[in-house]
């Protein structure tokens, strides 16, 4: 009897990537977590947004953002070139479709560091590809301490950031997963567990159909 098994491709080429949307109030550790995840997993990439605002010192075009003109941005909106876009502080920001779609069909997962509004729009546009993860701080006190450490901001600025943080947190129930970032390594572990489990979803493994067909035909 032959013990040759039908081949079961595992990841690249064998599955469609997913869109991992990470939201949190600023200061809850989302950016550090997503950067670490990307460093650990070569098949996970970060979505680079396009914006019409000027690059800040140290920012790199194509890495931090794609810095483009207002005209170009509006042309791309008309051409349905964004999964979602928003106007923030008088500037456009958006998630370009092209690079994300290329990564997904190549079996790579794409991380989005965006707020609840972007998350909602992405989920509406690509419900089967999106996995939404919300990162919570262990306490508001800790969040405030982290925001204070970031710069010498006035009390007013801190208060308005805390109000924004509360507004962001109020959307936590719209997410598939919630991670409380009590300690970094624990939060990272949970994030990796989500990635692992979501990669195993039947719908992300289109080769299973063929695999099962081969299984069924094994006995002739
Ligand atoms: P900043 O100019 O400080 O980099 O970002 C300003 C705001 O724009 C942040 O709240 C950030 O989350 C948001 N933002 C950045 N990229 C995108 C995007 O692609 N879509 C949306 N909706 N918001 C974005």
PDB file of C-alpha atoms and ligand atoms in Angstrom:
ATOM      1  CA  UNK A   1       0.000   0.000   0.000  1.00  0.00           C
ATOM      2  CA  UNK A   2       1.293   3.429  -0.882  1.00  0.00           C
ATOM      3  CA  UNK A   3       1.725   5.806   2.044  1.00  0.00           C
ATOM      4  CA  UNK A   4       1.925   8.798  -0.241  1.00  0.00           C
ATOM      5  CA  UNK A   5      -0.257  11.533   1.204  1.00  0.00           C
ATOM      6  CA  UNK A   6      -1.984  14.310  -0.669  1.00  0.00           C
ATOM      7  CA  UNK A   7       0.224  17.364  -0.235  1.00  0.00           C
ATOM      8  CA  UNK A   8      -0.968  20.012   2.190  1.00  0.00           C
ATOM      9  CA  UNK A   9       0.684  23.326   1.407  1.00  0.00           C
ATOM     10  CA  UNK A  10       1.091  25.221   4.632  1.00  0.00           C
ATOM     11  CA  UNK A  11       1.429  28.976   4.271  1.00  0.00           C
ATOM     12  CA  UNK A  12       2.841  30.988   1.378  1.00  0.00           C
ATOM     13  CA  UNK A  13       0.924  30.334  -1.805  1.00  0.00           C
ATOM     14  CA  UNK A  14      -1.408  28.033   0.105  1.00  0.00           C
ATOM     15  CA  UNK A  15      -3.472  30.684   1.800  1.00  0.00           C
ATOM     16  CA  UNK A  16      -4.774  34.155   1.444  1.00  0.00           C
ATOM     17  CA  UNK A  17      -3.366  36.675   3.891  1.00  0.00           C
ATOM     18  CA  UNK A  18      -5.497  38.536   6.411  1.00  0.00           C
ATOM     19  CA  UNK A  19      -5.873  42.162   7.399  1.00  0.00           C
ATOM     20  CA  UNK A  20      -4.946  42.525  11.064  1.00  0.00           C
ATOM     21  CA  UNK A  21      -6.435  45.776  12.263  1.00  0.00           C
ATOM     22  CA  UNK A  22      -4.913  47.005  15.520  1.00  0.00           C
ATOM     23  CA  UNK A  23      -6.589  49.883  17.310  1.00  0.00           C
ATOM     24  CA  UNK A  24      -6.015  51.381  20.731  1.00  0.00           C
ATOM     25  CA  UNK A  25      -5.900  54.723  22.447  1.00  0.00           C
ATOM     26  CA  UNK A  26      -2.489  56.280  21.843  1.00  0.00           C
ATOM     27  CA  UNK A  27      -0.058  55.236  24.546  1.00  0.00           C
ATOM     28  CA  UNK A  28      -1.448  51.701  24.937  1.00  0.00           C
ATOM     29  CA  UNK A  29       1.501  50.120  23.123  1.00  0.00           C
ATOM     30  CA  UNK A  30      -0.054  49.297  19.747  1.00  0.00           C
ATOM     31  CA  UNK A  31       2.800  50.603  17.614  1.00  0.00           C
ATOM     32  CA  UNK A  32       5.488  48.765  19.587  1.00  0.00           C
ATOM     33  CA  UNK A  33       3.440  45.558  19.468  1.00  0.00           C
ATOM     34  CA  UNK A  34       2.827  45.722  15.729  1.00  0.00           C
ATOM     35  CA  UNK A  35       6.492  46.502  14.995  1.00  0.00           C
ATOM     36  CA  UNK A  36       7.620  43.544  17.101  1.00  0.00           C
ATOM     37  CA  UNK A  37       5.118  41.238  15.403  1.00  0.00           C
ATOM     38  CA  UNK A  38       6.445  42.280  11.996  1.00  0.00           C
ATOM     39  CA  UNK A  39      10.058  41.701  13.060  1.00  0.00           C
ATOM     40  CA  UNK A  40       9.223  38.228  14.327  1.00  0.00           C
ATOM     41  CA  UNK A  41       7.158  37.169  11.320  1.00  0.00           C
ATOM     42  CA  UNK A  42       8.561  37.768   7.846  1.00  0.00           C
ATOM     43  CA  UNK A  43       5.138  36.994   6.363  1.00  0.00           C
ATOM     44  CA  UNK A  44       3.544  39.907   8.213  1.00  0.00           C
ATOM     45  CA  UNK A  45       3.886  43.400   6.748  1.00  0.00           C
ATOM     46  CA  UNK A  46       2.712  46.842   7.806  1.00  0.00           C
ATOM     47  CA  UNK A  47       0.254  48.766   5.664  1.00  0.00           C
ATOM     48  CA  UNK A  48       1.712  52.121   4.662  1.00  0.00           C
ATOM     49  CA  UNK A  49      -0.940  54.847   4.462  1.00  0.00           C
ATOM     50  CA  UNK A  50      -0.969  57.710   1.988  1.00  0.00           C
ATOM     51  CA  UNK A  51      -1.273  61.275   3.265  1.00  0.00           C
ATOM     52  CA  UNK A  52      -1.316  64.832   1.958  1.00  0.00           C
ATOM     53  CA  UNK A  53       0.437  66.243   5.021  1.00  0.00           C
ATOM     54  CA  UNK A  54       4.125  67.167   4.805  1.00  0.00           C
ATOM     55  CA  UNK A  55       6.703  64.688   6.030  1.00  0.00           C
ATOM     56  CA  UNK A  56       8.050  65.409   9.494  1.00  0.00           C
ATOM     57  CA  UNK A  57      11.811  65.388  10.076  1.00  0.00           C
ATOM     58  CA  UNK A  58      13.044  61.805   9.974  1.00  0.00           C
ATOM     59  CA  UNK A  59       9.986  60.405   8.191  1.00  0.00           C
ATOM     60  CA  UNK A  60      10.680  58.378   5.067  1.00  0.00           C
ATOM     61  CA  UNK A  61       8.441  58.394   1.992  1.00  0.00           C
ATOM     62  CA  UNK A  62       7.127  54.888   1.338  1.00  0.00           C
ATOM     63  CA  UNK A  63       8.019  53.742   4.840  1.00  0.00           C
ATOM     64  CA  UNK A  64       6.163  56.002   7.272  1.00  0.00           C
ATOM     65  CA  UNK A  65       3.635  57.222   4.700  1.00  0.00           C
ATOM     66  CA  UNK A  66       3.343  57.741   0.982  1.00  0.00           C
ATOM     67  CA  UNK A  67       3.473  61.538   0.877  1.00  0.00           C
ATOM     68  CA  UNK A  68       1.377  62.718  -2.061  1.00  0.00           C
ATOM     69  CA  UNK A  69      -0.355  65.905  -3.236  1.00  0.00           C
ATOM     70  CA  UNK A  70      -4.013  66.741  -2.599  1.00  0.00           C
ATOM     71  CA  UNK A  71      -4.750  66.485  -6.351  1.00  0.00           C
ATOM     72  CA  UNK A  72      -3.205  63.051  -6.567  1.00  0.00           C
ATOM     73  CA  UNK A  73      -5.075  61.910  -3.460  1.00  0.00           C
ATOM     74  CA  UNK A  74      -8.406  63.093  -4.861  1.00  0.00           C
ATOM     75  CA  UNK A  75      -7.746  61.415  -8.211  1.00  0.00           C
ATOM     76  CA  UNK A  76      -7.112  58.150  -6.374  1.00  0.00           C
ATOM     77  CA  UNK A  77     -10.306  58.530  -4.334  1.00  0.00           C
ATOM     78  CA  UNK A  78     -12.231  58.895  -7.597  1.00  0.00           C
ATOM     79  CA  UNK A  79     -10.484  55.794  -8.945  1.00  0.00           C
ATOM     80  CA  UNK A  80     -11.513  53.756  -5.888  1.00  0.00           C
ATOM     81  CA  UNK A  81      -7.874  53.462  -4.904  1.00  0.00           C
ATOM     82  CA  UNK A  82      -8.432  53.410  -1.123  1.00  0.00           C
ATOM     83  CA  UNK A  83      -9.948  50.861   1.199  1.00  0.00           C
ATOM     84  CA  UNK A  84     -10.798  53.771   3.431  1.00  0.00           C
ATOM     85  CA  UNK A  85      -9.790  57.376   3.811  1.00  0.00           C
ATOM     86  CA  UNK A  86     -10.403  60.230   6.211  1.00  0.00           C
ATOM     87  CA  UNK A  87      -9.663  63.884   6.594  1.00  0.00           C
ATOM     88  CA  UNK A  88      -7.776  64.501   9.830  1.00  0.00           C
ATOM     89  CA  UNK A  89      -6.641  68.007  10.787  1.00  0.00           C
ATOM     90  CA  UNK A  90      -7.253  69.270   7.200  1.00  0.00           C
ATOM     91  CA  UNK A  91      -5.176  66.554   5.587  1.00  0.00           C
ATOM     92  CA  UNK A  92      -6.207  63.411   3.831  1.00  0.00           C
ATOM     93  CA  UNK A  93      -5.120  60.008   5.096  1.00  0.00           C
ATOM     94  CA  UNK A  94      -5.962  56.730   3.407  1.00  0.00           C
ATOM     95  CA  UNK A  95      -5.171  53.058   2.986  1.00  0.00           C
ATOM     96  CA  UNK A  96      -4.150  52.329  -0.616  1.00  0.00           C
ATOM     97  CA  UNK A  97      -5.680  49.150  -2.095  1.00  0.00           C
ATOM     98  CA  UNK A  98      -2.867  48.117  -4.478  1.00  0.00           C
ATOM     99  CA  UNK A  99      -0.003  47.153  -2.124  1.00  0.00           C
ATOM    100  CA  UNK A 100      -2.387  45.551   0.384  1.00  0.00           C
ATOM    101  CA  UNK A 101      -4.132  43.419  -2.231  1.00  0.00           C
ATOM    102  CA  UNK A 102      -0.736  42.290  -3.617  1.00  0.00           C
ATOM    103  CA  UNK A 103       0.428  41.231  -0.148  1.00  0.00           C
ATOM    104  CA  UNK A 104      -2.815  39.373   0.649  1.00  0.00           C
ATOM    105  CA  UNK A 105      -2.882  37.401  -2.576  1.00  0.00           C
ATOM    106  CA  UNK A 106       0.772  36.549  -2.003  1.00  0.00           C
ATOM    107  CA  UNK A 107      -0.174  34.937   1.324  1.00  0.00           C
ATOM    108  CA  UNK A 108       1.153  37.710   3.540  1.00  0.00           C
ATOM    109  CA  UNK A 109      -0.739  39.253   6.444  1.00  0.00           C
ATOM    110  CA  UNK A 110      -1.046  43.006   6.613  1.00  0.00           C
ATOM    111  CA  UNK A 111      -1.121  44.948   9.892  1.00  0.00           C
ATOM    112  CA  UNK A 112      -3.071  48.217  10.044  1.00  0.00           C
ATOM    113  CA  UNK A 113      -2.316  50.697  12.774  1.00  0.00           C
ATOM    114  CA  UNK A 114      -5.575  52.669  12.493  1.00  0.00           C
ATOM    115  CA  UNK A 115      -8.348  54.069  14.658  1.00  0.00           C
ATOM    116  CA  UNK A 116     -11.890  52.734  15.153  1.00  0.00           C
ATOM    117  CA  UNK A 117     -13.287  54.669  12.186  1.00  0.00           C
ATOM    118  CA  UNK A 118     -10.707  53.220   9.805  1.00  0.00           C
ATOM    119  CA  UNK A 119     -11.281  49.771  11.333  1.00  0.00           C
ATOM    120  CA  UNK A 120     -15.015  50.048  10.765  1.00  0.00           C
ATOM    121  CA  UNK A 121     -14.593  51.084   7.134  1.00  0.00           C
ATOM    122  CA  UNK A 122     -12.046  48.369   6.422  1.00  0.00           C
ATOM    123  CA  UNK A 123     -14.306  45.712   7.921  1.00  0.00           C
ATOM    124  CA  UNK A 124     -17.194  46.925   5.779  1.00  0.00           C
ATOM    125  CA  UNK A 125     -15.073  46.870   2.661  1.00  0.00           C
ATOM    126  CA  UNK A 126     -13.332  43.504   3.219  1.00  0.00           C
ATOM    127  CA  UNK A 127     -15.297  41.586   5.887  1.00  0.00           C
ATOM    128  CA  UNK A 128     -13.744  38.206   5.124  1.00  0.00           C
ATOM    129  CA  UNK A 129     -10.162  39.443   5.288  1.00  0.00           C
ATOM    130  CA  UNK A 130     -10.346  41.636   8.375  1.00  0.00           C
ATOM    131  CA  UNK A 131      -9.454  40.555  11.921  1.00  0.00           C
ATOM    132  CA  UNK A 132      -9.973  43.359  14.428  1.00  0.00           C
ATOM    133  CA  UNK A 133      -7.863  43.554  17.580  1.00  0.00           C
ATOM    134  CA  UNK A 134      -8.219  46.202  20.263  1.00  0.00           C
ATOM    135  CA  UNK A 135      -5.367  46.925  22.677  1.00  0.00           C
ATOM    136  CA  UNK A 136      -6.369  48.217  26.116  1.00  0.00           C
ATOM    137  CA  UNK A 137      -4.068  49.733  28.740  1.00  0.00           C
ATOM    138  CA  UNK A 138      -4.222  48.029  32.162  1.00  0.00           C
ATOM    139  CA  UNK A 139      -5.318  51.354  33.712  1.00  0.00           C
ATOM    140  CA  UNK A 140      -6.085  54.942  32.696  1.00  0.00           C
ATOM    141  CA  UNK A 141      -3.467  56.117  35.180  1.00  0.00           C
ATOM    142  CA  UNK A 142      -0.768  54.201  33.301  1.00  0.00           C
ATOM    143  CA  UNK A 143      -1.976  55.579  29.976  1.00  0.00           C
ATOM    144  CA  UNK A 144      -1.783  59.108  31.342  1.00  0.00           C
ATOM    145  CA  UNK A 145       1.730  58.493  32.712  1.00  0.00           C
ATOM    146  CA  UNK A 146       2.853  57.235  29.291  1.00  0.00           C
ATOM    147  CA  UNK A 147       1.367  60.254  27.522  1.00  0.00           C
ATOM    148  CA  UNK A 148       3.096  62.592  29.977  1.00  0.00           C
ATOM    149  CA  UNK A 149       6.440  60.909  29.407  1.00  0.00           C
ATOM    150  CA  UNK A 150       6.199  61.543  25.653  1.00  0.00           C
ATOM    151  CA  UNK A 151       6.806  65.284  25.925  1.00  0.00           C
ATOM    152  CA  UNK A 152       6.385  68.439  27.931  1.00  0.00           C
ATOM    153  CA  UNK A 153       2.761  68.907  26.918  1.00  0.00           C
ATOM    154  CA  UNK A 154       0.477  71.295  28.750  1.00  0.00           C
ATOM    155  CA  UNK A 155      -2.272  70.079  31.054  1.00  0.00           C
ATOM    156  CA  UNK A 156      -4.831  70.990  28.363  1.00  0.00           C
ATOM    157  CA  UNK A 157      -3.121  68.853  25.751  1.00  0.00           C
ATOM    158  CA  UNK A 158      -2.921  65.904  28.151  1.00  0.00           C
ATOM    159  CA  UNK A 159      -6.606  66.310  29.039  1.00  0.00           C
ATOM    160  CA  UNK A 160      -7.687  66.402  25.408  1.00  0.00           C
ATOM    161  CA  UNK A 161      -5.559  63.311  24.648  1.00  0.00           C
ATOM    162  CA  UNK A 162      -7.172  61.485  27.560  1.00  0.00           C
ATOM    163  CA  UNK A 163     -10.606  62.458  26.261  1.00  0.00           C
ATOM    164  CA  UNK A 164      -9.650  61.078  22.834  1.00  0.00           C
ATOM    165  CA  UNK A 165      -8.384  57.912  24.493  1.00  0.00           C
ATOM    166  CA  UNK A 166     -11.732  57.437  26.241  1.00  0.00           C
ATOM    167  CA  UNK A 167     -13.584  57.985  22.973  1.00  0.00           C
ATOM    168  CA  UNK A 168     -11.416  55.365  21.243  1.00  0.00           C
ATOM    169  CA  UNK A 169     -11.889  52.839  24.092  1.00  0.00           C
ATOM    170  CA  UNK A 170     -15.678  53.248  23.892  1.00  0.00           C
ATOM    171  CA  UNK A 171     -15.543  51.256  20.609  1.00  0.00           C
ATOM    172  CA  UNK A 172     -13.862  48.180  22.095  1.00  0.00           C
ATOM    173  CA  UNK A 173     -16.878  45.937  21.524  1.00  0.00           C
ATOM    174  CA  UNK A 174     -16.639  46.353  17.755  1.00  0.00           C
ATOM    175  CA  UNK A 175     -13.470  44.230  17.780  1.00  0.00           C
ATOM    176  CA  UNK A 176     -13.004  40.465  17.426  1.00  0.00           C
ATOM    177  CA  UNK A 177     -10.246  40.299  20.050  1.00  0.00           C
ATOM    178  CA  UNK A 178      -9.208  42.468  22.969  1.00  0.00           C
ATOM    179  CA  UNK A 179      -5.731  42.376  24.493  1.00  0.00           C
ATOM    180  CA  UNK A 180      -5.004  44.050  27.823  1.00  0.00           C
ATOM    181  CA  UNK A 181      -1.413  45.224  27.531  1.00  0.00           C
ATOM    182  CA  UNK A 182      -0.407  44.607  31.118  1.00  0.00           C
ATOM    183  CA  UNK A 183       3.049  43.374  30.245  1.00  0.00           C
ATOM    184  CA  UNK A 184       4.578  43.547  26.798  1.00  0.00           C
ATOM    185  CA  UNK A 185       5.642  39.919  26.392  1.00  0.00           C
ATOM    186  CA  UNK A 186       2.237  38.615  27.511  1.00  0.00           C
ATOM    187  CA  UNK A 187       0.451  40.923  25.082  1.00  0.00           C
ATOM    188  CA  UNK A 188       2.783  39.921  22.263  1.00  0.00           C
ATOM    189  CA  UNK A 189       2.155  36.257  23.025  1.00  0.00           C
ATOM    190  CA  UNK A 190      -1.596  36.793  22.795  1.00  0.00           C
ATOM    191  CA  UNK A 191      -1.191  38.653  19.527  1.00  0.00           C
ATOM    192  CA  UNK A 192       0.824  35.754  18.111  1.00  0.00           C
ATOM    193  CA  UNK A 193      -1.810  33.278  19.282  1.00  0.00           C
ATOM    194  CA  UNK A 194      -4.476  35.236  17.436  1.00  0.00           C
ATOM    195  CA  UNK A 195      -2.310  35.247  14.310  1.00  0.00           C
ATOM    196  CA  UNK A 196      -1.723  31.503  14.547  1.00  0.00           C
ATOM    197  CA  UNK A 197      -5.397  30.634  15.062  1.00  0.00           C
ATOM    198  CA  UNK A 198      -6.676  32.999  12.398  1.00  0.00           C
ATOM    199  CA  UNK A 199      -4.224  31.523   9.877  1.00  0.00           C
ATOM    200  CA  UNK A 200      -5.892  28.161  10.454  1.00  0.00           C
ATOM    201  CA  UNK A 201      -9.368  29.380   9.558  1.00  0.00           C
ATOM    202  CA  UNK A 202     -10.958  27.223   6.899  1.00  0.00           C
ATOM    203  CA  UNK A 203     -11.769  30.205   4.725  1.00  0.00           C
ATOM    204  CA  UNK A 204      -8.119  31.279   4.608  1.00  0.00           C
ATOM    205  CA  UNK A 205      -6.966  27.885   3.339  1.00  0.00           C
ATOM    206  CA  UNK A 206      -8.496  27.509  -0.111  1.00  0.00           C
ATOM    207  CA  UNK A 207      -6.301  24.468  -0.830  1.00  0.00           C
ATOM    208  CA  UNK A 208      -8.381  22.445   1.675  1.00  0.00           C
ATOM    209  CA  UNK A 209     -11.124  21.921  -0.902  1.00  0.00           C
ATOM    210  CA  UNK A 210      -8.691  20.144  -3.203  1.00  0.00           C
ATOM    211  CA  UNK A 211      -7.101  18.326  -0.288  1.00  0.00           C
ATOM    212  CA  UNK A 212     -10.413  16.911   0.898  1.00  0.00           C
ATOM    213  CA  UNK A 213     -11.362  15.948  -2.643  1.00  0.00           C
ATOM    214  CA  UNK A 214      -8.098  13.991  -2.915  1.00  0.00           C
ATOM    215  CA  UNK A 215      -8.739  12.417   0.502  1.00  0.00           C
ATOM    216  CA  UNK A 216     -12.159  11.253  -0.593  1.00  0.00           C
ATOM    217  CA  UNK A 217     -10.833   9.762  -3.794  1.00  0.00           C
ATOM    218  CA  UNK A 218      -7.993   7.874  -2.071  1.00  0.00           C
ATOM    219  CA  UNK A 219      -9.991   4.663  -1.689  1.00  0.00           C
ATOM    220  CA  UNK A 220     -11.069   4.717  -5.317  1.00  0.00           C
TER     221      UNK A 220
HETATM  222  P1  LIG B   1      -0.148  61.721  11.994  1.00  0.00           P
HETATM  223  O1  LIG B   1      -0.269  62.895  11.049  1.00  0.00           O
HETATM  224  O2  LIG B   1       0.153  62.164  13.400  1.00  0.00           O
HETATM  225  O3  LIG B   1       0.828  60.681  11.486  1.00  0.00           O
HETATM  226  O4  LIG B   1      -1.575  60.996  12.038  1.00  0.00           O
HETATM  227  C1  LIG B   1      -2.725  61.717  12.330  1.00  0.00           C
HETATM  228  C2  LIG B   1      -3.912  60.788  12.447  1.00  0.00           C
HETATM  229  O5  LIG B   1      -4.214  60.177  11.184  1.00  0.00           O
HETATM  230  C3  LIG B   1      -3.716  59.637  13.422  1.00  0.00           C
HETATM  231  O6  LIG B   1      -4.846  59.587  14.284  1.00  0.00           O
HETATM  232  C4  LIG B   1      -3.659  58.410  12.554  1.00  0.00           C
HETATM  233  O7  LIG B   1      -4.192  57.263  13.214  1.00  0.00           O
HETATM  234  C5  LIG B   1      -4.541  58.814  11.393  1.00  0.00           C
HETATM  235  N1  LIG B   1      -4.231  58.007  10.195  1.00  0.00           N
HETATM  236  C6  LIG B   1      -3.004  57.669   9.711  1.00  0.00           C
HETATM  237  N2  LIG B   1      -3.128  56.916   8.596  1.00  0.00           N
HETATM  238  C7  LIG B   1      -4.452  56.748   8.393  1.00  0.00           C
HETATM  239  C8  LIG B   1      -5.220  56.046   7.389  1.00  0.00           C
HETATM  240  O8  LIG B   1      -4.709  55.391   6.471  1.00  0.00           O
HETATM  241  N3  LIG B   1      -6.578  56.114   7.510  1.00  0.00           N
HETATM  242  C9  LIG B   1      -7.179  56.792   8.511  1.00  0.00           C
HETATM  243  N4  LIG B   1      -8.513  56.785   8.542  1.00  0.00           N
HETATM  244  N5  LIG B   1      -6.497  57.469   9.464  1.00  0.00           N
HETATM  245  C10 LIG B   1      -5.161  57.446   9.404  1.00  0.00           C
END
